[in-house]
Coordinates of C-alpha atoms in Angstrom, one line a residue:
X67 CA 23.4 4.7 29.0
X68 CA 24.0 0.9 29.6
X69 CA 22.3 0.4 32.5
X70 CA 18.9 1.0 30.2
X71 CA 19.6 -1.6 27.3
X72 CA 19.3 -4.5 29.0
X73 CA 16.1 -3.9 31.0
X74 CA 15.3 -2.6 26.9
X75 CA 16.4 -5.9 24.8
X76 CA 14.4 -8.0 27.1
X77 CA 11.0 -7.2 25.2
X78 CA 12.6 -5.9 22.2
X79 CA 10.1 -3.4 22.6
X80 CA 10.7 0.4 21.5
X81 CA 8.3 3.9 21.3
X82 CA 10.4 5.3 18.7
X83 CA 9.7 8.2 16.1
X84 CA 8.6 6.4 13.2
X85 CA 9.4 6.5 9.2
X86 CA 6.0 6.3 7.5
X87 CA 5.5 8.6 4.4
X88 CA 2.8 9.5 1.8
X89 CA 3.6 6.4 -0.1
X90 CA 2.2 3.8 2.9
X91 CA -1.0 6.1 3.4
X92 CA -1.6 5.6 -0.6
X93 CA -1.1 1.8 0.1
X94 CA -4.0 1.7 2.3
X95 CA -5.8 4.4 0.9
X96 CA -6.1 2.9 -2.6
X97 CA -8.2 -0.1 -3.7
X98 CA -7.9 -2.4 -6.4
X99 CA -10.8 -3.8 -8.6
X100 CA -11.4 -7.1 -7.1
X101 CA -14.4 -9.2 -6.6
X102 CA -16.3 -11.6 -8.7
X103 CA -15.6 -12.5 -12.7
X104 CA -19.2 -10.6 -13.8
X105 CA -17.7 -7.6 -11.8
X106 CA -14.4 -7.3 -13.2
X107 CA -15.5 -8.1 -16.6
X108 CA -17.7 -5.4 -16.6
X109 CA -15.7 -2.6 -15.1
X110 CA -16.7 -2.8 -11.5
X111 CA -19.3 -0.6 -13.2
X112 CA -22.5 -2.0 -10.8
X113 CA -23.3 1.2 -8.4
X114 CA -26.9 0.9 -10.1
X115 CA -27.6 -2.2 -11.2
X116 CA -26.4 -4.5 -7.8
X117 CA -27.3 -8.4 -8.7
X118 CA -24.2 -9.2 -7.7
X119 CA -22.1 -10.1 -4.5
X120 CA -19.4 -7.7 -5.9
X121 CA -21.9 -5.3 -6.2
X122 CA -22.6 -4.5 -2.8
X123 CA -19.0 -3.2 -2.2
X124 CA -20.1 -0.4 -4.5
X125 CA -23.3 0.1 -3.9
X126 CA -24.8 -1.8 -0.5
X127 CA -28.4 -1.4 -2.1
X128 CA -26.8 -4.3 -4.6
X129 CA -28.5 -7.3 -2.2
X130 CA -32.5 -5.9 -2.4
X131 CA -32.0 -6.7 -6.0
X132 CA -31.4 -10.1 -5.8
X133 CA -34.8 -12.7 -6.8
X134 CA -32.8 -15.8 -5.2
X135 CA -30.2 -17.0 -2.4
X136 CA -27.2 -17.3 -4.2
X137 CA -23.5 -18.3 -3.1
X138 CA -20.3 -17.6 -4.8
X139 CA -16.4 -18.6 -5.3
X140 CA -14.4 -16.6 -6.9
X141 CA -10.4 -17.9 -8.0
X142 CA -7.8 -15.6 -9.7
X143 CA -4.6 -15.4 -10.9
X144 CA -3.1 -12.2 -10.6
X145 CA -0.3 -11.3 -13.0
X146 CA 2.3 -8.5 -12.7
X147 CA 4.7 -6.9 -14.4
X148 CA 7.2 -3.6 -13.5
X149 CA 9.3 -2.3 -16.8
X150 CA 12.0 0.2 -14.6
X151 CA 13.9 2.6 -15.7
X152 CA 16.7 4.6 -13.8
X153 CA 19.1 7.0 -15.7
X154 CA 19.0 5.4 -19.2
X155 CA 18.7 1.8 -17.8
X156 CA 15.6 -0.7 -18.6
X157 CA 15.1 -3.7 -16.1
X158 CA 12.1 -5.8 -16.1
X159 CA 10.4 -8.2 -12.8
X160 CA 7.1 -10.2 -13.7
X161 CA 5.3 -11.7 -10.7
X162 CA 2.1 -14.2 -10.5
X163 CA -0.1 -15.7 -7.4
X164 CA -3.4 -17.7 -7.3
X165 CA -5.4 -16.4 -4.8
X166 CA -9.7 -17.0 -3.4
X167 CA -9.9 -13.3 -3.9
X168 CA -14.0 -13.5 -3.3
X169 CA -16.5 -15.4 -1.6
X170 CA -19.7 -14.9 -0.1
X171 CA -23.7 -15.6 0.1
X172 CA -26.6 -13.8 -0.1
X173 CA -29.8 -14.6 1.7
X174 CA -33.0 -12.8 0.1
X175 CA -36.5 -12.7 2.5
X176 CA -39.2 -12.0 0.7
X177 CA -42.3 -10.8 2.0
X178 CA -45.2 -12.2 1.0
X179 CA -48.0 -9.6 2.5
X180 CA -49.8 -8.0 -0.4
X181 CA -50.7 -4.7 1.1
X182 CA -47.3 -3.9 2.3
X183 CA -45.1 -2.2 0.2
X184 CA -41.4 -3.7 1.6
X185 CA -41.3 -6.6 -0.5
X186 CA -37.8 -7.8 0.6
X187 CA -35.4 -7.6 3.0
X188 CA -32.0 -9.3 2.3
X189 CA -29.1 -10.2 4.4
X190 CA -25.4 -10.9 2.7
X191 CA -22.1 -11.8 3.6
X192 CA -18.6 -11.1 1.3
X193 CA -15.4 -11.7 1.6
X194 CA -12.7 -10.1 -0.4
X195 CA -9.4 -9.1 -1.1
X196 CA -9.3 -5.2 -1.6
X197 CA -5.7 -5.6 -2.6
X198 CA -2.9 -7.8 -3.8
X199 CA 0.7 -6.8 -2.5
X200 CA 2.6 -9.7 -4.0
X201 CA 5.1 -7.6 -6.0
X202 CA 8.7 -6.5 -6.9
X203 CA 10.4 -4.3 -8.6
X204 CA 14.0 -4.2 -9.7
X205 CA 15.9 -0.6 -10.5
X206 CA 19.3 -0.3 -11.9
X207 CA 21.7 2.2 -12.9
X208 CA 24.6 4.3 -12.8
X209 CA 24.0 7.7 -10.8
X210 CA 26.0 10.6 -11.9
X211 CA 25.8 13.1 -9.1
X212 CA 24.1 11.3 -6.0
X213 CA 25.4 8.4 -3.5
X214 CA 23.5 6.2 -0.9
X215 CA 25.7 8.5 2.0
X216 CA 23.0 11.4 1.0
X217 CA 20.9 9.3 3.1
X218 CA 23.3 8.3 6.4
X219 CA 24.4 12.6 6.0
X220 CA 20.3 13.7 5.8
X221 CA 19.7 11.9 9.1
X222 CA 23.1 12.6 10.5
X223 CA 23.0 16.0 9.9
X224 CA 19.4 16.6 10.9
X225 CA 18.1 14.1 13.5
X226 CA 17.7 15.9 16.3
X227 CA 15.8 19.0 15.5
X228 CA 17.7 20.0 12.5
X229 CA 20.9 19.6 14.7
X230 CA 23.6 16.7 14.0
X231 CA 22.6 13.8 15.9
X232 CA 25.6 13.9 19.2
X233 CA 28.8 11.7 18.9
X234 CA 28.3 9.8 21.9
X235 CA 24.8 8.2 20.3
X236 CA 26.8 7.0 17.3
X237 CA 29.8 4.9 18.4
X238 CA 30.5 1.9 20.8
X239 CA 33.6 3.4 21.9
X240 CA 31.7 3.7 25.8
X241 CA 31.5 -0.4 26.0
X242 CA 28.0 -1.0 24.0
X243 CA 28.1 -3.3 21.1
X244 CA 26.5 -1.9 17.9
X245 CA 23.0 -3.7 19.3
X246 CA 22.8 -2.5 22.4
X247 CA 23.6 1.2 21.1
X248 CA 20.9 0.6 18.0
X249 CA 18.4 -0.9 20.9
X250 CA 19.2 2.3 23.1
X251 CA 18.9 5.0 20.1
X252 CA 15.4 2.9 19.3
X253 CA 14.2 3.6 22.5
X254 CA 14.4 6.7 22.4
X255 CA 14.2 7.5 26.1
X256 CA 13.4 11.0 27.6
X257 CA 16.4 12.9 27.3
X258 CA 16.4 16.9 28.9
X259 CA 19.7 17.8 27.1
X260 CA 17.9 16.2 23.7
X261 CA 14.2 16.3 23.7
X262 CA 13.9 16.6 19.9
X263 CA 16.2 13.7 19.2
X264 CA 14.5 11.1 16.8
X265 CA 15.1 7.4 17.7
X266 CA 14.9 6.6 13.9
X267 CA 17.4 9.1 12.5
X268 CA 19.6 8.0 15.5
X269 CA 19.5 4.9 14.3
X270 CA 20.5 5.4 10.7
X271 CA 23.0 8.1 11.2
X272 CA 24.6 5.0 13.7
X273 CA 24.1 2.5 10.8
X274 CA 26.1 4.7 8.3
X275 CA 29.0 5.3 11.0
X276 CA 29.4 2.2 12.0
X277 CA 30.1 1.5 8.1
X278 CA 32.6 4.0 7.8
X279 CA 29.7 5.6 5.0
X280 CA 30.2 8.9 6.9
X281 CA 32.5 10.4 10.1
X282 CA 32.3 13.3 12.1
X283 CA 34.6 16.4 10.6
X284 CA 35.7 16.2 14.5
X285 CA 35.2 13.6 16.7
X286 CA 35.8 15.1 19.9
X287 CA 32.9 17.7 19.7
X288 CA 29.3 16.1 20.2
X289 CA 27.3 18.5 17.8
X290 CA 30.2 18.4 14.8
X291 CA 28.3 17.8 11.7
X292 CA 29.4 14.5 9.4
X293 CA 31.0 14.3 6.1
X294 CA 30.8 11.6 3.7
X295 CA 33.4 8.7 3.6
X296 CA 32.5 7.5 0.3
X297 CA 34.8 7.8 -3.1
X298 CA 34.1 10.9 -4.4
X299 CA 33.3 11.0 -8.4
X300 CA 30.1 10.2 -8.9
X301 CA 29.0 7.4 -11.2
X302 CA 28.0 5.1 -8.5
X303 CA 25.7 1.9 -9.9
X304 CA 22.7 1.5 -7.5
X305 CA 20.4 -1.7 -7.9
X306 CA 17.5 -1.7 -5.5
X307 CA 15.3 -4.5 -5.1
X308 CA 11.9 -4.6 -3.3
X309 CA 9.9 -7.7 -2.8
X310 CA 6.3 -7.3 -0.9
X311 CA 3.5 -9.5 -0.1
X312 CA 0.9 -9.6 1.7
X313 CA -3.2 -8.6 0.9
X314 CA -6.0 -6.2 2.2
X315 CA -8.7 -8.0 3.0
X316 CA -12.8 -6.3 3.4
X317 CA -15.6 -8.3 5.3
X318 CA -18.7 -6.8 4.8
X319 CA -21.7 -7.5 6.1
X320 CA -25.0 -6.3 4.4
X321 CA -28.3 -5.7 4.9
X322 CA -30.8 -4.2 2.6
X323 CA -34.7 -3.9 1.7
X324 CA -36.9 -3.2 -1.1
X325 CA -39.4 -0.4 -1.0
X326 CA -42.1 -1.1 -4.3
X327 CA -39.6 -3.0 -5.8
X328 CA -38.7 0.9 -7.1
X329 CA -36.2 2.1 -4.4
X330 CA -33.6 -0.6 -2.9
X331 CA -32.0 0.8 0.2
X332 CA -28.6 -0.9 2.0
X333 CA -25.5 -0.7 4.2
X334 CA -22.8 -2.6 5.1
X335 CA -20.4 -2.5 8.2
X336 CA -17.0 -3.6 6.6
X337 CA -14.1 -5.3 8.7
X338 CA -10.6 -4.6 7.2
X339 CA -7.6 -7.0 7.8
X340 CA -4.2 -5.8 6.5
X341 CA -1.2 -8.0 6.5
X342 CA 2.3 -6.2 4.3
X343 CA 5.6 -7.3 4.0
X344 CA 8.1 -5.7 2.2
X345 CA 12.1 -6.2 1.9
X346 CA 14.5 -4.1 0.4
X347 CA 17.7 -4.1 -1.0
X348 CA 19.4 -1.6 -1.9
X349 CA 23.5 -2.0 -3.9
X350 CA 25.8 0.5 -4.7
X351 CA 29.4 0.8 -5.9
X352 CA 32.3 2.5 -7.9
X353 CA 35.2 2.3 -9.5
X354 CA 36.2 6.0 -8.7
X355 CA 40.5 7.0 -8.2
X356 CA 41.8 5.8 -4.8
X357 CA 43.8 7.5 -2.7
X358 CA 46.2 7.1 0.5
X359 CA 42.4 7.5 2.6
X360 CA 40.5 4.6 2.8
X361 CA 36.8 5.4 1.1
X362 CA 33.8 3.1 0.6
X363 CA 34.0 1.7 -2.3
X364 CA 31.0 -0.9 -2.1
X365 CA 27.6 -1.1 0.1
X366 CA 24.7 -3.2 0.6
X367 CA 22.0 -2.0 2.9
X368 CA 18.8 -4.2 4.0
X369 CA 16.0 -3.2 5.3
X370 CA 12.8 -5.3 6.3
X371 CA 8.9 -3.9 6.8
X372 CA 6.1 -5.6 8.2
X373 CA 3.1 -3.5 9.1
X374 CA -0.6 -5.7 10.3
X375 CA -4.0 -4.3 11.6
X376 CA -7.3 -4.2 11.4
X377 CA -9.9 -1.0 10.4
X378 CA -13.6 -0.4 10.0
X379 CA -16.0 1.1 7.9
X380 CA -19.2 1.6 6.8
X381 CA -21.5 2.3 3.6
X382 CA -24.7 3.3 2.8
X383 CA -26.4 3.5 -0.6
X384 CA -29.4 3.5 -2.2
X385 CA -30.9 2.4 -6.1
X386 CA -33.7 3.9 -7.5
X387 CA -36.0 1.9 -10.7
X388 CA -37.0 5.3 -12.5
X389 CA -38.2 3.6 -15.6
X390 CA -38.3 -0.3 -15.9
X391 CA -34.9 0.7 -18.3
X392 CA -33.5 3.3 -16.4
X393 CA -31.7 2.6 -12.5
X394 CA -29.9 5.3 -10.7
X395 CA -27.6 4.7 -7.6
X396 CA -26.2 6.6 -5.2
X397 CA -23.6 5.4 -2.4
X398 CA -21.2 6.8 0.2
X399 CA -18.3 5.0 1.8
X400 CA -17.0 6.1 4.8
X401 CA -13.0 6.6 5.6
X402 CA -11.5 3.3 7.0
X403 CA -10.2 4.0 10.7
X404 CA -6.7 1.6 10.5
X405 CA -5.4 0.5 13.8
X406 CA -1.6 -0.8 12.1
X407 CA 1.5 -1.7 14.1
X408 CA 5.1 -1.8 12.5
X409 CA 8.2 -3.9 12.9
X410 CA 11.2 -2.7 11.2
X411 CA 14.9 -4.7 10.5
X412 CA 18.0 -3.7 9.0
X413 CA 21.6 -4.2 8.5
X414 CA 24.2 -3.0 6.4
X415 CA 27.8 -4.1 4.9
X416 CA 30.1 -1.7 3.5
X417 CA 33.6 -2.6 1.7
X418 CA 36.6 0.4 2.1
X419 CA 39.5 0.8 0.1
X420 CA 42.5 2.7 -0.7
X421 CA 45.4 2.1 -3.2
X422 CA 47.2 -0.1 -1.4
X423 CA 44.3 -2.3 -0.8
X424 CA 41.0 -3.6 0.6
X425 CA 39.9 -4.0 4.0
X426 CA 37.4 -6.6 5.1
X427 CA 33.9 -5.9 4.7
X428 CA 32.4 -4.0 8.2
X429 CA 29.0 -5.7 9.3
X430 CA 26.3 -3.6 11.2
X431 CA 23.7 -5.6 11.8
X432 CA 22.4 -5.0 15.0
X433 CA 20.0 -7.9 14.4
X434 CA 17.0 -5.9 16.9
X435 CA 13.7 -5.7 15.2
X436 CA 11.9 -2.0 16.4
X437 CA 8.7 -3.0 17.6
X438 CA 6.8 0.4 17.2
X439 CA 3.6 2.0 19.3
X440 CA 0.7 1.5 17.4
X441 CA -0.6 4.2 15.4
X442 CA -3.9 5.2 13.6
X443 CA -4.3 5.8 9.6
X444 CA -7.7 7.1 8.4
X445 CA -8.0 6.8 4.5
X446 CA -10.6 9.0 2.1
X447 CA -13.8 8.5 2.2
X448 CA -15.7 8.1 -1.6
X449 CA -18.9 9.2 -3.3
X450 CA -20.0 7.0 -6.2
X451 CA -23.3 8.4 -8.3
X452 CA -24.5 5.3 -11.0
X453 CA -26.5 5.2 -13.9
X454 CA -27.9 2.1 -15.8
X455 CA -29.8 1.3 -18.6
X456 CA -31.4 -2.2 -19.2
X457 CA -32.5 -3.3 -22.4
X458 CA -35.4 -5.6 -21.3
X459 CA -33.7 -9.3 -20.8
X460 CA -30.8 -9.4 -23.6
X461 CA -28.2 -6.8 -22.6
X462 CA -27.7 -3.9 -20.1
X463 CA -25.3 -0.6 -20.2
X464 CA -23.6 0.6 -16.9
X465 CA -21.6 4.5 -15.8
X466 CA -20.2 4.7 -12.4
X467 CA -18.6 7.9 -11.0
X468 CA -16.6 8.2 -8.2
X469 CA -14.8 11.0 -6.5
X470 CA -12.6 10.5 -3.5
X471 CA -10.4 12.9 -1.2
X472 CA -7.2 11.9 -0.7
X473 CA -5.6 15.2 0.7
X474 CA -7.9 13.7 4.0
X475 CA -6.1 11.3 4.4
X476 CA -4.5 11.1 8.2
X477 CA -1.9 9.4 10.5
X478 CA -3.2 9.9 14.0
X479 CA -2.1 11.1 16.7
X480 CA -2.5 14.5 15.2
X481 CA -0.8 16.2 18.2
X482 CA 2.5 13.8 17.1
X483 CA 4.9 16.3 15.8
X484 CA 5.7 14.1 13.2
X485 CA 2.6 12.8 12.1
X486 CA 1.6 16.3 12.1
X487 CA 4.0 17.3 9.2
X488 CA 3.2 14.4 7.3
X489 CA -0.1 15.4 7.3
X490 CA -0.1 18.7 6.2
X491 CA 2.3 17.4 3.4
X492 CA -0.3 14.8 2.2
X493 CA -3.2 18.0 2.3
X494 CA -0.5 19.7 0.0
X495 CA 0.5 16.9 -2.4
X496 CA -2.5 14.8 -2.7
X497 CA -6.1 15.9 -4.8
X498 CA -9.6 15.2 -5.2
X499 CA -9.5 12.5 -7.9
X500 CA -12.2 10.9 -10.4
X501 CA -13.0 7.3 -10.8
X502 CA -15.2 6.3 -14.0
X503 CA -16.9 2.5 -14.5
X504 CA -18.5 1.5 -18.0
X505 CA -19.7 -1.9 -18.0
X506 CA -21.7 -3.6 -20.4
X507 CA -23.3 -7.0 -20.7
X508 CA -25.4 -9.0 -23.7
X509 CA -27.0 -12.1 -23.7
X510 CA -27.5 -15.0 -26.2
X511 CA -29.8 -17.5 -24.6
X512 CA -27.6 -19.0 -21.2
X513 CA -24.4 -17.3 -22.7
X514 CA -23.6 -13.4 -21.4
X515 CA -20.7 -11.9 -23.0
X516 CA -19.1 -8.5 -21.0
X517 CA -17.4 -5.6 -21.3
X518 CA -15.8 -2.7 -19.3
X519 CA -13.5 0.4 -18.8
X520 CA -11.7 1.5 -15.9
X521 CA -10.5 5.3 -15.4
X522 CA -9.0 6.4 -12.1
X523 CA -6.8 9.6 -11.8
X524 CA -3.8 10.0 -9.8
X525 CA -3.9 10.4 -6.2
X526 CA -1.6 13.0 -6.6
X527 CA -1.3 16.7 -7.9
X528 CA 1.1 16.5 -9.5
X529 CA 0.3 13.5 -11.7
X530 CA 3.6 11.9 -12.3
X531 CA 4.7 10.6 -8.6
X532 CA 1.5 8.4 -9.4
X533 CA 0.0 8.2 -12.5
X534 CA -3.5 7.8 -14.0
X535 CA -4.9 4.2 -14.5
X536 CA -6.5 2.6 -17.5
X537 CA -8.3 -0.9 -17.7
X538 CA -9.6 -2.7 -19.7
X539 CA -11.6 -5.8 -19.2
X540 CA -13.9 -8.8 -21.0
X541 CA -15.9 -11.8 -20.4
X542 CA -18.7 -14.5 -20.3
X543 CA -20.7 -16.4 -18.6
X544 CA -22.9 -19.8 -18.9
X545 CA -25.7 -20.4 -17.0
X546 CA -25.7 -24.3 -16.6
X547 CA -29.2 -24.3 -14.4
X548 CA -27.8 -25.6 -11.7
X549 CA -25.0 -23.3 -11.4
X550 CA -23.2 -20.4 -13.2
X551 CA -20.0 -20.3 -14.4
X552 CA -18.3 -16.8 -15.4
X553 CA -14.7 -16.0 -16.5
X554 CA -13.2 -12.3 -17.0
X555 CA -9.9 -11.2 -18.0
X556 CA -8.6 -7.9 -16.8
X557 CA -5.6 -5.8 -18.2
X558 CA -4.4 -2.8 -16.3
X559 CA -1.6 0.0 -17.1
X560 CA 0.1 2.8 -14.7
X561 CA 3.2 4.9 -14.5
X562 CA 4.8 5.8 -11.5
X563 CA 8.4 7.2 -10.2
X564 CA 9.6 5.4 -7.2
X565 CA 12.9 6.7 -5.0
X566 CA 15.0 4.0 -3.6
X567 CA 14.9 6.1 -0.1
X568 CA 12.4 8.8 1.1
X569 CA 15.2 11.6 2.1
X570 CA 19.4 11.5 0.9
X571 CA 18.9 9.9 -1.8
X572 CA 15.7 10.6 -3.4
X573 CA 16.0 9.8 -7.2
X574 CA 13.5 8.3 -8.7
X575 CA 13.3 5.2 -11.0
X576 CA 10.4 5.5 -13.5
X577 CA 8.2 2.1 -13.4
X578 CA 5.5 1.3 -16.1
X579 CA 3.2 -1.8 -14.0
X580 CA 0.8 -3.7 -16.2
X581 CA -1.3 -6.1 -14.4
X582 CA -2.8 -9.1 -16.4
X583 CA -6.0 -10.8 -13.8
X584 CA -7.7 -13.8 -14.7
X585 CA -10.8 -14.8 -12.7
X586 CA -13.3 -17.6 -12.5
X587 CA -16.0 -17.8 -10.4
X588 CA -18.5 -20.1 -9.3
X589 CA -22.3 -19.4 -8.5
X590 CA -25.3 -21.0 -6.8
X591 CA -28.2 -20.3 -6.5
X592 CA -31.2 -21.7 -4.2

């Protein structure tokens, strides 16, 4: 095995079977209501009335509708809060950022030919962040029943084809230290007497008997199945911790025309940039009888996630002027094809004890970051139909409807065996959901004053893992001549249930998130 590792450490490099899960699909696959302060204050609710560089991202049509070049800068402070609870405890984490969520320019052509009936063609450019992942969320609790060794024993147990994961790719006892054997399980080389054998599951089975979390029921048989090590008699506390950053970003560019000044036509092709980071940790111990056995008594286990890449997509839309009152829009967005690569830490440190005393605390930490292959995600595409009704120059009333697929949603290769399961799990578990927009707008002379609603349903069936989502949102603006000025506030609310791991140890902590947004943006025209 040895004779591998070294060739192995010097890239740090490793094709491994990865961990991704329903829960990272739905972190690309969802989007949050960004863009300018008119949009948010108004619901997002735009998909017939465009006007605005926000607007576009709804409905590409949005540009033909602008009379003027205008450019805009949009600033935001982004406010969030997670209320936990896990078995009968309440913790609470509130998190804020400034961010440029939004800026852009629109470019309008006008064509000044009488007998033709194209009277503009417009070109636009927008910048804006799809998604805020600056977060955390702190769980805490005493567990009755369940212990973090549910996860060492699920992968221990099952790694290689539902079989235990051999003895010989769990201890140093053959003259590895614990990173060259975590380096050699993460590369998970060819192997004719284990072709099934998961690099990952290798891994954490090697992480939980290294920490004396679990051991073999008999060491000197390679396919023995493991037991846990920990105290037995329940009431464990857990804290869990998760910290993230990081944004999506969407760079569209637009083009769009105007047939009679009756029926705006558009599409963008949008550029996606993803950047995620997100560390966990996870703390459990007990005060459980002792016996003559040592048992763990206390654990800590770290684990680090950072996953980048680019996608593309595209949108087409179109806005028709039935009446000079009435606008109806209809727009497609394509899926977004993700190209995402993943680097993965961890380490662990686990305390023993029996009653004569406690040993010293046994490190793992391999300190090898799994570089993994490259893989592809392909999110839902969405269908948004849009109704508007303007009452001449002093106000205007906006619906939106959206309906998106997430049960499409797919980690390619398909042929992956893994990537395979997972997607026939996210067909089974995620639905067709809704999305309604009401926006609303009146104007005093150069003061506007907004409104708007925000309904999305869960991405899931079975409404609970995610929950629905309500906003609410308000606003002004003041035209100055020169320039406008507009400022929105935006409150959201959504309940979710969140496991610390994704097999083991899969209880859930119920969060309640409530985002506060305050944006401000600036706008020229010329």
């Amino acid at each position: 095995m040895k004779k591998y590792i070294y060739l192995l450490l010097s890239s740090l490099t490793f094709s491994v079977v990865q961990s991704q899960d329903i829960s990272d699909a739905i972190r690309y696959a969802q989007d949050n209501l960004s863009g300018t302060a008119r949009f948010r204050a108004m619901g997002g609710a735009f998909g017939a009335l465009g006007g605005d560089l926000s607007s576009i991202n709804v409905n590409p049509a949005g540009s033909a509708v602008f009379s003027n070049n205008q450019i805009t800068l949009t600033l935001s402070n982004f406010s969030t809060k997670n209320n936990s609870t896990y078995f009968g405890t309440n913790t609470s984490t509130c998190d804020n950022s400034f961010d440029m969520n939004q800026t852009g320019g629109v470019f309008v052509f006008k064509n000044h030919n009488p007998n033709s009936d194209w009277k503009k063609l417009s070109f636009s450019i927008n910048y804006e962040n799809t998604n805020n992942f600056d977060n955390s969320v702190y769980s805490a609790g005493v567990n009755e029943n369940n212990s973090v060794d549910g996860y060492f024993l699920s992968h221990a147990n099952f790694g290689n084809g539902g079989a235990p994961v051999p003895q010989e790719f769990v201890n140093t006892n053959t003259g590895e230290s614990i990173s060259d054997l975590y380096a050699f399980l993460g590369s998970n080389l060819p192997n004719m007497q284990y072709p099934n054998l998961s690099g990952f599951a290798a891994q954490q089975a090697m992480m939980g008997y290294q920490g004396y979390i679990i051991n073999a029921v008999d060491d000197t048989n390679n396919n023995s199945p493991y037991v846990t090590n920990v105290t037995p008699g329940g009431n464990y506390y857990q804290q869990n911790s998760i910290y993230s950053n990081g944004y999506n970003g969407k760079l569209s560019f637009n083009m769009a025309t105007s047939y009679k000044d009756k029926l705006y036509i558009g599409i963008n092709l949008n550029s996606h940039f993803t950047d995620f980071y997100r560390s966990t940790s996870f703390y459990e111990d007990n005060t459980n009888p002792l016996s003559n056995d040592y048992t763990v008594r206390r654990v800590n286990f770290d684990n680090d996630l950072y996953t980048y890449g680019t996608g593309f997509s595209f949108q087409i839309g179109a806005i028709a002027k039935v009446t000079n009152e009435v606008r109806l829009g209809l727009a497609y967005e394509s899926p977004t094809w993700y190209h995402l690569s993943d680097e993965f830490s961890q380490n662990l440190v686990a305390v023993s004890k029996n009653i004569s005393g406690e040993l010293l605390p046994d490190y793992v930490n391999p300190n090898i970051t799994n570089y993994y292959a490259p893989y592809k995600l392909q999110t839902p595409g969405k269908l948004t139909g849009s109704f508007a009704y303007v009452f001449g120059k002093t106000g205007l009333i906006s619906l939106d409807y959206a309906i998106k697929d997430y049960g499409s949603t797919q980690f390619q290769p398909e042929n992956d065996s893994y990537f395979r399961d997972i997607n026939n799990e996210m067909s089974n578990t995620l639905a067709t959901t809704s999305e309604v927009r009401i926006g609303g707008e009146y104007k005093i002379k150069a003061l506007s004053l907004r409104g708007g609603y925000r309904f999305e349903q869960s991405p899931y069936k079975n409404s609970s893992t995610v929950g629905d989502l309500n906003s609410f949102s308000g606003g002004l603006g003041y035209n100055f001549g020169v320039f406008k000025l507009d400022l929105a506030y935006a409150y959201s609310e959504r309940n979710s249930q969140q496991s610390f791991f994704n097999q083991g140890l899969t209880d859930v902590a119920r969060i309640n998130t409530r985002n506060n947004n305050v944006s401000m943006t600036l706008l020229f025209e010329m």
